[in-house]
Coordinates of C-alpha atoms and ligand atoms in Angstrom, one line a residue:
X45 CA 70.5 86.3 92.4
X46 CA 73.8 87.8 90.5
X47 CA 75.6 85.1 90.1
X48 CA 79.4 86.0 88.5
X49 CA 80.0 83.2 85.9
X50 CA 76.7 84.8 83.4
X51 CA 76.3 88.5 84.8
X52 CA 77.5 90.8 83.1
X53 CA 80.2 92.7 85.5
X54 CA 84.0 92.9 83.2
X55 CA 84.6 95.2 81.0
X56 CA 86.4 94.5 78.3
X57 CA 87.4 95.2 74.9
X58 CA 86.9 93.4 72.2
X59 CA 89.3 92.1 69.4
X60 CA 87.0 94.9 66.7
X61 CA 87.2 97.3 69.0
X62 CA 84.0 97.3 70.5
X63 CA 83.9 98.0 74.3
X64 CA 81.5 95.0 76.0
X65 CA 80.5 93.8 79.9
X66 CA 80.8 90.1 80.4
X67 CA 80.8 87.4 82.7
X68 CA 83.6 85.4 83.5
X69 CA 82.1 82.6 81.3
X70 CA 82.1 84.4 78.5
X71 CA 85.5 86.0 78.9
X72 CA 87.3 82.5 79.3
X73 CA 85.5 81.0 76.4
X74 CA 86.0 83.8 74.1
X75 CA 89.3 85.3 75.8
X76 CA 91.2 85.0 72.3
X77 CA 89.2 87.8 70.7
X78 CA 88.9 90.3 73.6
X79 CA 91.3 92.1 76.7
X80 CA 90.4 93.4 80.1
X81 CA 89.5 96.8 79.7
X82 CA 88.3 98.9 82.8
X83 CA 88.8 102.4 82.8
X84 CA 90.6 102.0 86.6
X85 CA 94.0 100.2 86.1
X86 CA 93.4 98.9 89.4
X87 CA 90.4 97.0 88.1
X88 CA 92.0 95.8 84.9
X89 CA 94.9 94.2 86.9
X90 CA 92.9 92.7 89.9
X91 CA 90.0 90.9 87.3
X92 CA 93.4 90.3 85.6
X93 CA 94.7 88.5 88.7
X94 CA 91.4 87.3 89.4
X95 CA 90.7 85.4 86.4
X96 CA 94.4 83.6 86.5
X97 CA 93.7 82.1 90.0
X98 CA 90.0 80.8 87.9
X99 CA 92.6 79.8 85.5
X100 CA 94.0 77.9 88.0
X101 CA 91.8 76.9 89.9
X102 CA 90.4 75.0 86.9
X103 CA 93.7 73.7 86.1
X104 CA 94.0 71.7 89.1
X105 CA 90.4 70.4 89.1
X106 CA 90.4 69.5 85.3
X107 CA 94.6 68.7 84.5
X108 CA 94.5 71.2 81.6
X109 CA 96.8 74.3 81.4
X110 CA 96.8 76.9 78.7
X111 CA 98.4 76.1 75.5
X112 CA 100.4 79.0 73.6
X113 CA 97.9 80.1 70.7
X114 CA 94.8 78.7 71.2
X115 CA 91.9 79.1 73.3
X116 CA 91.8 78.0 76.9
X117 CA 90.6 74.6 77.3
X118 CA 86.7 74.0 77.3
X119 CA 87.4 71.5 80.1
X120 CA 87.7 75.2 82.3
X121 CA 84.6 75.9 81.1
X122 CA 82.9 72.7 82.1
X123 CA 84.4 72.8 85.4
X124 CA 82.8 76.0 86.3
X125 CA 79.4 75.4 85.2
X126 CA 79.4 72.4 87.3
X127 CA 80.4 74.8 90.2
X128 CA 78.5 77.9 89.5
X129 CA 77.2 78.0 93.0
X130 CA 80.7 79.3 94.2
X131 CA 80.0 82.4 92.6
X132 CA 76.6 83.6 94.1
X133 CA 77.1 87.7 95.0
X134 CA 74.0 87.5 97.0
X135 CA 73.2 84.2 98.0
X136 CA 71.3 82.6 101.4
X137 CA 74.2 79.8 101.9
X138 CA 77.2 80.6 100.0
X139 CA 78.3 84.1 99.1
X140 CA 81.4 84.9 96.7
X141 CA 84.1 86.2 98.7
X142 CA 82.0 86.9 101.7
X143 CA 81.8 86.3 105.3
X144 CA 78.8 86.3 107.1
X145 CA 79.8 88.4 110.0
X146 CA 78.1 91.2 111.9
X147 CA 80.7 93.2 113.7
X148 CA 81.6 96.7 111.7
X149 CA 78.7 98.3 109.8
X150 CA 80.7 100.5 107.4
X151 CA 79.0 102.0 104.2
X152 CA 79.3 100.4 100.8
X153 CA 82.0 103.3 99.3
X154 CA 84.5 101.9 101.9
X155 CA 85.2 99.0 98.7
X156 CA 85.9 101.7 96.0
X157 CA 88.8 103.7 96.5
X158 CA 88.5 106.6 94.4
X159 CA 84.8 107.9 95.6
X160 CA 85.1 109.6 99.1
X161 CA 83.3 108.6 102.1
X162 CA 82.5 110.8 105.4
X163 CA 83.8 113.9 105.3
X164 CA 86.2 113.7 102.1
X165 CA 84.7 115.3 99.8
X166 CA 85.4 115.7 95.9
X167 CA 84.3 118.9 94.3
X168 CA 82.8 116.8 91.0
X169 CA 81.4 113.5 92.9
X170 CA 80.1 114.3 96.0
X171 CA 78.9 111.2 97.8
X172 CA 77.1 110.5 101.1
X173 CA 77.6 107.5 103.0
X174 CA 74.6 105.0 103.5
X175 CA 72.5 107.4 100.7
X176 CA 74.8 106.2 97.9
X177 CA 75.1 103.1 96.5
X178 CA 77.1 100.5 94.2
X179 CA 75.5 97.8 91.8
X180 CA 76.4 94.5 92.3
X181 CA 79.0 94.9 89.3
X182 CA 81.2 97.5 91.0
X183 CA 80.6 95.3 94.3
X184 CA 82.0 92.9 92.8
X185 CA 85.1 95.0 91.2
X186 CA 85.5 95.8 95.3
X187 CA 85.6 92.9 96.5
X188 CA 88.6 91.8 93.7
X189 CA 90.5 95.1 95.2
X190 CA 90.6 93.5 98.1
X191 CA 93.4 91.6 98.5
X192 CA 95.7 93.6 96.2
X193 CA 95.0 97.3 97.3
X194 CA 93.7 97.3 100.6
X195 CA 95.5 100.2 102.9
X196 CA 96.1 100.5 106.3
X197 CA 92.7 102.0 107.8
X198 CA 94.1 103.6 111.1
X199 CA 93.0 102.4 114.6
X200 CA 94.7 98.9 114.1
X201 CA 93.2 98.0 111.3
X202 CA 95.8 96.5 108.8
X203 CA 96.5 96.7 105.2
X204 CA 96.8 93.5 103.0
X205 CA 99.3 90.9 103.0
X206 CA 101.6 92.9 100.4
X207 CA 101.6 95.5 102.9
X208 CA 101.9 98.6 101.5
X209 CA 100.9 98.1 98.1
X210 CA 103.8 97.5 95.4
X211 CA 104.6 98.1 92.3
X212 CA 102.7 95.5 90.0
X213 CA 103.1 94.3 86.8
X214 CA 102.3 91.8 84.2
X215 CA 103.5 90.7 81.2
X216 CA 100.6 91.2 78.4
X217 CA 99.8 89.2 75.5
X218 CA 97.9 90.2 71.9
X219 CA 94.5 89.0 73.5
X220 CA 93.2 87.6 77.5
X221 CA 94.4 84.0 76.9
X222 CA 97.6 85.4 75.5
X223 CA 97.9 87.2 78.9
X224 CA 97.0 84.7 80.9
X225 CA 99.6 82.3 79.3
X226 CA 102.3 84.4 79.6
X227 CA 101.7 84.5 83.3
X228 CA 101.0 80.8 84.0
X229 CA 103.5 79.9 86.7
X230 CA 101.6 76.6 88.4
X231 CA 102.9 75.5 91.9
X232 CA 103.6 72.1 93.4
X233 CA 100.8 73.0 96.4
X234 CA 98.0 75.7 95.0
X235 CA 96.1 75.5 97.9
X236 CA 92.1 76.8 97.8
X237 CA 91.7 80.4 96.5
X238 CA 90.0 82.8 99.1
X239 CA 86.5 83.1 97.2
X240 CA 85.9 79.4 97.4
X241 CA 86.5 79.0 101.0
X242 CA 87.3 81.0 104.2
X243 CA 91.2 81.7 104.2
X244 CA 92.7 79.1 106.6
X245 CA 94.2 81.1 109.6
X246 CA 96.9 78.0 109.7
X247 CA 100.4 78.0 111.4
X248 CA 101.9 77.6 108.5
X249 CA 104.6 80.1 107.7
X250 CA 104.4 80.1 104.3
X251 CA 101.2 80.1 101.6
X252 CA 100.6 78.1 99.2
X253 CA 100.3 80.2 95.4
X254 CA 96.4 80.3 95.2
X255 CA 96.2 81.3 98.9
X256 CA 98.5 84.4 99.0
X257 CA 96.8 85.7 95.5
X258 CA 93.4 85.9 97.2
X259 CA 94.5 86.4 100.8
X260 CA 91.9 89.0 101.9
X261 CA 92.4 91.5 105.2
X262 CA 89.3 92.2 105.3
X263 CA 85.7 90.1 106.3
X264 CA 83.9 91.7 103.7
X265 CA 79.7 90.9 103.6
X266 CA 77.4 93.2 101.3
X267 CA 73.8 94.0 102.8
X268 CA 71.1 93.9 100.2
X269 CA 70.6 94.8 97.6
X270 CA 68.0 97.0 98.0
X271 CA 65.9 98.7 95.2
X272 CA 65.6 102.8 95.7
X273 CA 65.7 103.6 92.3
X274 CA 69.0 105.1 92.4
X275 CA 71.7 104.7 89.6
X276 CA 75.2 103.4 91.0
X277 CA 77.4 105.8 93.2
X278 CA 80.9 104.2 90.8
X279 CA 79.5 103.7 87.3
X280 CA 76.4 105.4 86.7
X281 CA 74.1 102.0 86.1
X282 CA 70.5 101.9 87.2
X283 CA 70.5 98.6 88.2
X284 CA 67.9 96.6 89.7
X285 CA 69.2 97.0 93.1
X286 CA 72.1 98.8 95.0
X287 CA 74.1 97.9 97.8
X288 CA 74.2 100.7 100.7
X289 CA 76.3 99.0 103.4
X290 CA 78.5 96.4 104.2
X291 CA 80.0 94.5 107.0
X292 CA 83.4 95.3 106.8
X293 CA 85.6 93.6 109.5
X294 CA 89.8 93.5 109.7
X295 CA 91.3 90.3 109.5
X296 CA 95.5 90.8 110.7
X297 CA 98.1 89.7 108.1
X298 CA 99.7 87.3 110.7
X299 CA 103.4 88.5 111.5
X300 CA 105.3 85.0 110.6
X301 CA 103.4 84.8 107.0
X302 CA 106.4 83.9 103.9
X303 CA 104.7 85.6 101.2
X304 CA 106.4 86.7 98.0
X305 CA 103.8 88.0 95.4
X306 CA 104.4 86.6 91.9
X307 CA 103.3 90.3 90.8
X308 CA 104.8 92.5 92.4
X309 CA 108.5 93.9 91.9
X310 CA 111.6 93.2 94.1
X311 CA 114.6 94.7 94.9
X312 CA 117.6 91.7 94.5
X313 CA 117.6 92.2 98.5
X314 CA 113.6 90.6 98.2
X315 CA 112.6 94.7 99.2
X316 CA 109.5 95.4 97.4
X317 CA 109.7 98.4 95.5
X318 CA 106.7 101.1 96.2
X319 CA 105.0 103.8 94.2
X320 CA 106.5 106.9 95.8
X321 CA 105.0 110.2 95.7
X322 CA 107.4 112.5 93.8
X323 CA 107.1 115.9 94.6
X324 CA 108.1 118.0 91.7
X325 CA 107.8 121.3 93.7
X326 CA 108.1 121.6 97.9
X327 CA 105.3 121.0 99.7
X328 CA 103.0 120.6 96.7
X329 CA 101.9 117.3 95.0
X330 CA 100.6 119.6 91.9
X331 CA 103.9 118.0 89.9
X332 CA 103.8 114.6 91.2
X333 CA 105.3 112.8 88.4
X334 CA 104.8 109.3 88.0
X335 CA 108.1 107.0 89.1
X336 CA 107.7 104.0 86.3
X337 CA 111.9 104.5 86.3
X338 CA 113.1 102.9 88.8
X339 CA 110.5 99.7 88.6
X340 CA 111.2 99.0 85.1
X341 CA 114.7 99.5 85.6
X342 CA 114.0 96.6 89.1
X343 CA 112.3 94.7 86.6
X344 CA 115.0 94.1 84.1
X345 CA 117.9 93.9 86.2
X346 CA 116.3 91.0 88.7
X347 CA 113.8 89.4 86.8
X348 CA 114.0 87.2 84.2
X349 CA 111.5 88.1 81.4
X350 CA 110.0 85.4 79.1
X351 CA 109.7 85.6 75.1
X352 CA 107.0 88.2 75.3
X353 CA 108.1 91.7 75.7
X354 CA 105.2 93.8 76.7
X355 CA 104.7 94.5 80.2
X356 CA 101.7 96.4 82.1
X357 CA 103.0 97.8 85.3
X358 CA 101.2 99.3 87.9
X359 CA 101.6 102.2 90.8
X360 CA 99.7 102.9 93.7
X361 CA 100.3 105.7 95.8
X362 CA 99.3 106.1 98.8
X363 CA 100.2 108.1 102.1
X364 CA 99.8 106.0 105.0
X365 CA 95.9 105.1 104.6
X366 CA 95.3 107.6 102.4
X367 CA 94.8 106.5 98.9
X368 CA 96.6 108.9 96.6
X369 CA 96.8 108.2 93.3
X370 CA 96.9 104.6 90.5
X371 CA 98.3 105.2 87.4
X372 CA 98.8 102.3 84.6
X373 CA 101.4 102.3 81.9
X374 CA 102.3 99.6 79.2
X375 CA 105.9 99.4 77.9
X376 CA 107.5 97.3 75.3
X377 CA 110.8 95.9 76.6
X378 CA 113.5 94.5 74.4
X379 CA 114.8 90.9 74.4
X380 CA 118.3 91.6 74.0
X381 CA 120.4 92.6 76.8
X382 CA 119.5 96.3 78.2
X383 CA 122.3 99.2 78.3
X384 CA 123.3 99.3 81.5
X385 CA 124.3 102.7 81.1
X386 CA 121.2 103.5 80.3
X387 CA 119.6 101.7 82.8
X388 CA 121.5 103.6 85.4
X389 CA 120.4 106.9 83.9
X390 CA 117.0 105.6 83.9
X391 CA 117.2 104.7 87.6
X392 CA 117.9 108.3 88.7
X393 CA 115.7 109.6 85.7
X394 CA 113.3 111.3 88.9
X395 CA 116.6 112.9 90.3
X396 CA 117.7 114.4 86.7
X397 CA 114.4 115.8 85.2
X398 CA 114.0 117.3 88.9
X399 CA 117.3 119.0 88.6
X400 CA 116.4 120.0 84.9
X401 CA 113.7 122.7 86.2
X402 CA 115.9 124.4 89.0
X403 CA 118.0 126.7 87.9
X404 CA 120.9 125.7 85.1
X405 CA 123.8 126.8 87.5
X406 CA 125.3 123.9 89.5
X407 CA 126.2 123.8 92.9
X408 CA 123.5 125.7 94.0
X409 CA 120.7 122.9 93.3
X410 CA 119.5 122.6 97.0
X411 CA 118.7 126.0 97.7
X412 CA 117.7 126.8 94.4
X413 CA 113.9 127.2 93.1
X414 CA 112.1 125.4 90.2
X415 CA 110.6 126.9 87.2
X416 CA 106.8 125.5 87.5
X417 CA 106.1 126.4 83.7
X418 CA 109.3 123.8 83.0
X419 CA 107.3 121.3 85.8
X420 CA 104.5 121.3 84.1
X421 CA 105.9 120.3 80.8
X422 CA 107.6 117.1 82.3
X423 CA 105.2 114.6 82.5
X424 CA 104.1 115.5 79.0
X425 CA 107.3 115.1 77.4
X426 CA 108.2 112.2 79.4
X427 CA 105.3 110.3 78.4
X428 CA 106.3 110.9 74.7
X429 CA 109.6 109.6 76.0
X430 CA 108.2 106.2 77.7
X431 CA 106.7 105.5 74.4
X432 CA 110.1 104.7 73.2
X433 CA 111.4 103.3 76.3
X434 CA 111.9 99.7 74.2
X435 CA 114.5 101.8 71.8
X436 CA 116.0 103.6 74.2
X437 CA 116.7 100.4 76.4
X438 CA 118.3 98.4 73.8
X439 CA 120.1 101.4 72.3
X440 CA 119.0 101.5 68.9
X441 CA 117.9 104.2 66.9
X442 CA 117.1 106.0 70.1
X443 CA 119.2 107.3 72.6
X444 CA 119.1 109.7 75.7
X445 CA 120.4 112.5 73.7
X446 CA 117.7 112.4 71.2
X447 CA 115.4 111.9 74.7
X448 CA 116.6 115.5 76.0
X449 CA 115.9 117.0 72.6
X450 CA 111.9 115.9 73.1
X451 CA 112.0 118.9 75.6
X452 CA 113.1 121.6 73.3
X453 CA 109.8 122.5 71.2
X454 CA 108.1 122.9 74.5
X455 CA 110.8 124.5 76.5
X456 CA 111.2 127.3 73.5
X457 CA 107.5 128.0 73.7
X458 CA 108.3 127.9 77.8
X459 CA 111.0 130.2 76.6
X460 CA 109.3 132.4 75.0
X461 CA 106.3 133.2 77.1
X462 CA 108.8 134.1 80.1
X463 CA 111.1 136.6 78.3
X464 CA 109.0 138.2 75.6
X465 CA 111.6 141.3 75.7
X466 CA 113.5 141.9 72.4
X467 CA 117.2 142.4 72.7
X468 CA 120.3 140.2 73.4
X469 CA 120.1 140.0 77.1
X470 CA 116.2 138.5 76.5
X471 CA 117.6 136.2 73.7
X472 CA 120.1 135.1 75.9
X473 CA 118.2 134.4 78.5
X474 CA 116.1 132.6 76.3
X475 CA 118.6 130.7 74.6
X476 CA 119.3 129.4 78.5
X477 CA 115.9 127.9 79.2
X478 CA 115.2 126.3 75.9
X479 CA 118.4 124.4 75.6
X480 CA 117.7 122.7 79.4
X481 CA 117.6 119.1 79.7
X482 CA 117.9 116.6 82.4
X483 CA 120.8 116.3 84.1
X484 CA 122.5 113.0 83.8
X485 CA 124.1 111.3 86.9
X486 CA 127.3 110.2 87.3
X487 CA 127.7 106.9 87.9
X488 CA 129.0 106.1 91.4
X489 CA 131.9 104.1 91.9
X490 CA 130.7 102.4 94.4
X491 CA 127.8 101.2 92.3
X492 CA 130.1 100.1 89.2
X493 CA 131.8 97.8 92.1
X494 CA 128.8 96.4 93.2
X495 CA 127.8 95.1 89.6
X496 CA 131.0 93.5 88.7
X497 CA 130.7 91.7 91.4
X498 CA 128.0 89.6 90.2
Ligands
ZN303 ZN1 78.2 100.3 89.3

């Protein structure tokens, strides 16, 4: 039995700083005093998204919603002791998230997307299919992926109802209930949440909330477990058992589905906005930098943010069903209005710092070839820059001029190591690399039309 309401299977952190593995029990009762806190940002943000629609799904059995500043309601926790037999991992009858289907024998791996299975191999975690297992912990964790990161797998079979997965995000609080308050949008219909019962494959054209946030592609049921005495393939764990294989059979995303994800960012034009792969050099993804610009910059011109500030946003890159890379990053945004000149810089930030390592001449820029030593500093200095993204937003006491100067401590050493020649042509040349920064854009007038149109 593993049953997810007492097992410990989250990881989070709590309020002292003391890291901690909980079950969802635990993290609702005592979500004041701790956050999410998995070393995958896909993990935080799918137990995340998984304990809102508990959140919800207690709200609508017990009439009590989360109340700013205090703990959720003990009515949630009543609810779900009552029915603790929704949340079996392994049970004869009724299995969490499962369905008890017998058509595609995959191995266990195929849940986790950052250990490889068949021939993919990874020169520090070399796993074998069938040999290597998972606990039921980071079963679990699969199982949540699910329905938010689930690719296309090639020969038909589909990715999840987001399609291609999105940018994500969520606004974050001091502490989980924080979080989860911040995010409480209720519906009119909630509909039944995937991991109580089977999704419907109804007509209907569009789904209610609680449906679309658990809508699985993918008949998922684990085999086992079964006790080798091996530790898990993901975490490390001996546990008492480890699951090998799993049925793991495609379920289509029907075409006429209305789903808008309450998570993910779109365009004013409802286009979702997707994690691109940025290739800093040609045909290399060695200086893929990662492209929070143009969502944040999504995020605050089309959608309205409440009191709290903090956001959590998510990419996932992948190419076609190849999963390439997840990256997480937290930013503060202000509450008064953004620079909108800023904001436009920030949109074609990827253009500008890509420009910034070619050569300084203009009108040469396509043909022209990068510096990799000034590649490699980017994503370094732009991280120191993201820390002040609220600042620079908003205007105050930081500005995109005092953005380009983060590059010139590194761009002198940069400097220095390419012309170590004395004299004036060396100093000159010099001189030329460590005063770079990015370009800025110039703002189109076309685009300047569009927005005073609104
Ligand atoms: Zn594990």
């Amino acid at each position: 039995m593993y049953n997810l309401l007492y097992e410990k299977w989250l990881s989070v952190l709590r309020e002292d700083g003391v890291y901690d593995m909980i079950g969802i029990n635990d993290a609702l009762k005592e979500a004041t005093s701790l956050q999410l806190a998995a070393n995958n940002p896909m993990d935080r943000f799918a137990a995340f998204r998984f304990l809102l629609t508990v959140g919800y799904w207690c709200y609508i059995n017990t009439e009590q919603p989360p109340i700013p500043g205090q703990a959720l309601p003990h009515e949630w926790q009543d609810w779900l002791d009552k029915n603790s037999q929704y949340f079996e991992l392994f049970h004869d009858k009724h299995r969490f998230w499962q369905d008890d289907n017998r058509d595609r024998l995959r191995p266990v791996t195929d849940l986790i997307h950052e250990i490889p299975t068949a021939s993919n191999f990874w020169h520090l975690n070399h796993v074998t299919d069938y040999k290597d297992g998972l606990c039921p912990a980071c079963c679990a964790k699969g199982l949540l992926r699910l329905p938010i990161f689930t690719t296309a797998g090639g020969r038909g079979i589909g990715a999840g109802i987001n399609g291609t997965p999105p940018f994500y995000y969520i606004w974050m609080g001091k502490n989980l209930a924080e979080t989860i308050e911040l995010n409480w949008k209720p519906e009119e219909n909630m509909g039944t949440p995937a991991w109580l019962l089977p999704q419907s494959q109804n007509e209907s054209t569009s789904l209610p909330l609680l449906e679309g946030l658990t809508w699985t592609p993918r008949k998922v049921y684990l085999y086992g477990p079964e006790n080798r005495g091996d530790r898990c393939a993901l975490c490390g764990a001996m546990a008492e058992g480890l699951v090998y294989s799993i049925n793991n059979d495609q379920i289509k995303v029907p075409d006429n589905i209305n789903w808008k994800d309450p998570h993910a960012i779109y365009k004013k034009n409802d286009a979702q906005v997707n994690a691109k792969m940025v290739l800093m050099s040609d045909k290399e993804s060695i200086f893929v930098d990662m492209d929070w610009y143009e969502p944040v910059v999504d995020l605050l011109r089309y959608k309205q943010h409440r009191k709290e500030v903090k956001i959590f946003l998510l990419g996932f890159t992948s190419d076609k069903a190849k999963f390439v890379d997840v990256w997480g990053k937290t930013f503060t945004i202000p509450t008064k209005n953004p620079d909108e000149d800023v904001l436009y810089q920030l949109h074609n930030r990827l253009w500008c710092i890509n420009a910034m390592r070619k050569i300084p001449l203009r009108g040469n820029y396509r043909n022209s070839v990068g510096l990799t030593q000034v590649a490699d500093i980017i994503p370094h200095v732009e991280n120191t820059i993201s820390s002040r993204i609220s600042d620079l937003i908003s205007g105050e006491r930081y500005n995109l001029d005092d953005a380009d100067r983060e590059y010139r401590p590194l761009l002198k050493k940069v400097a220095a190591s390419m012309e170590a020649n004395i004299g004036i042509l060396a100093e000159t040349s010099r001189t030329k690399i460590m005063y770079r920064k990015p370009w800025r854009k110039k703002v189109k007038a076309k685009f300047v039309k569009e927005e005073n149109n609104d």
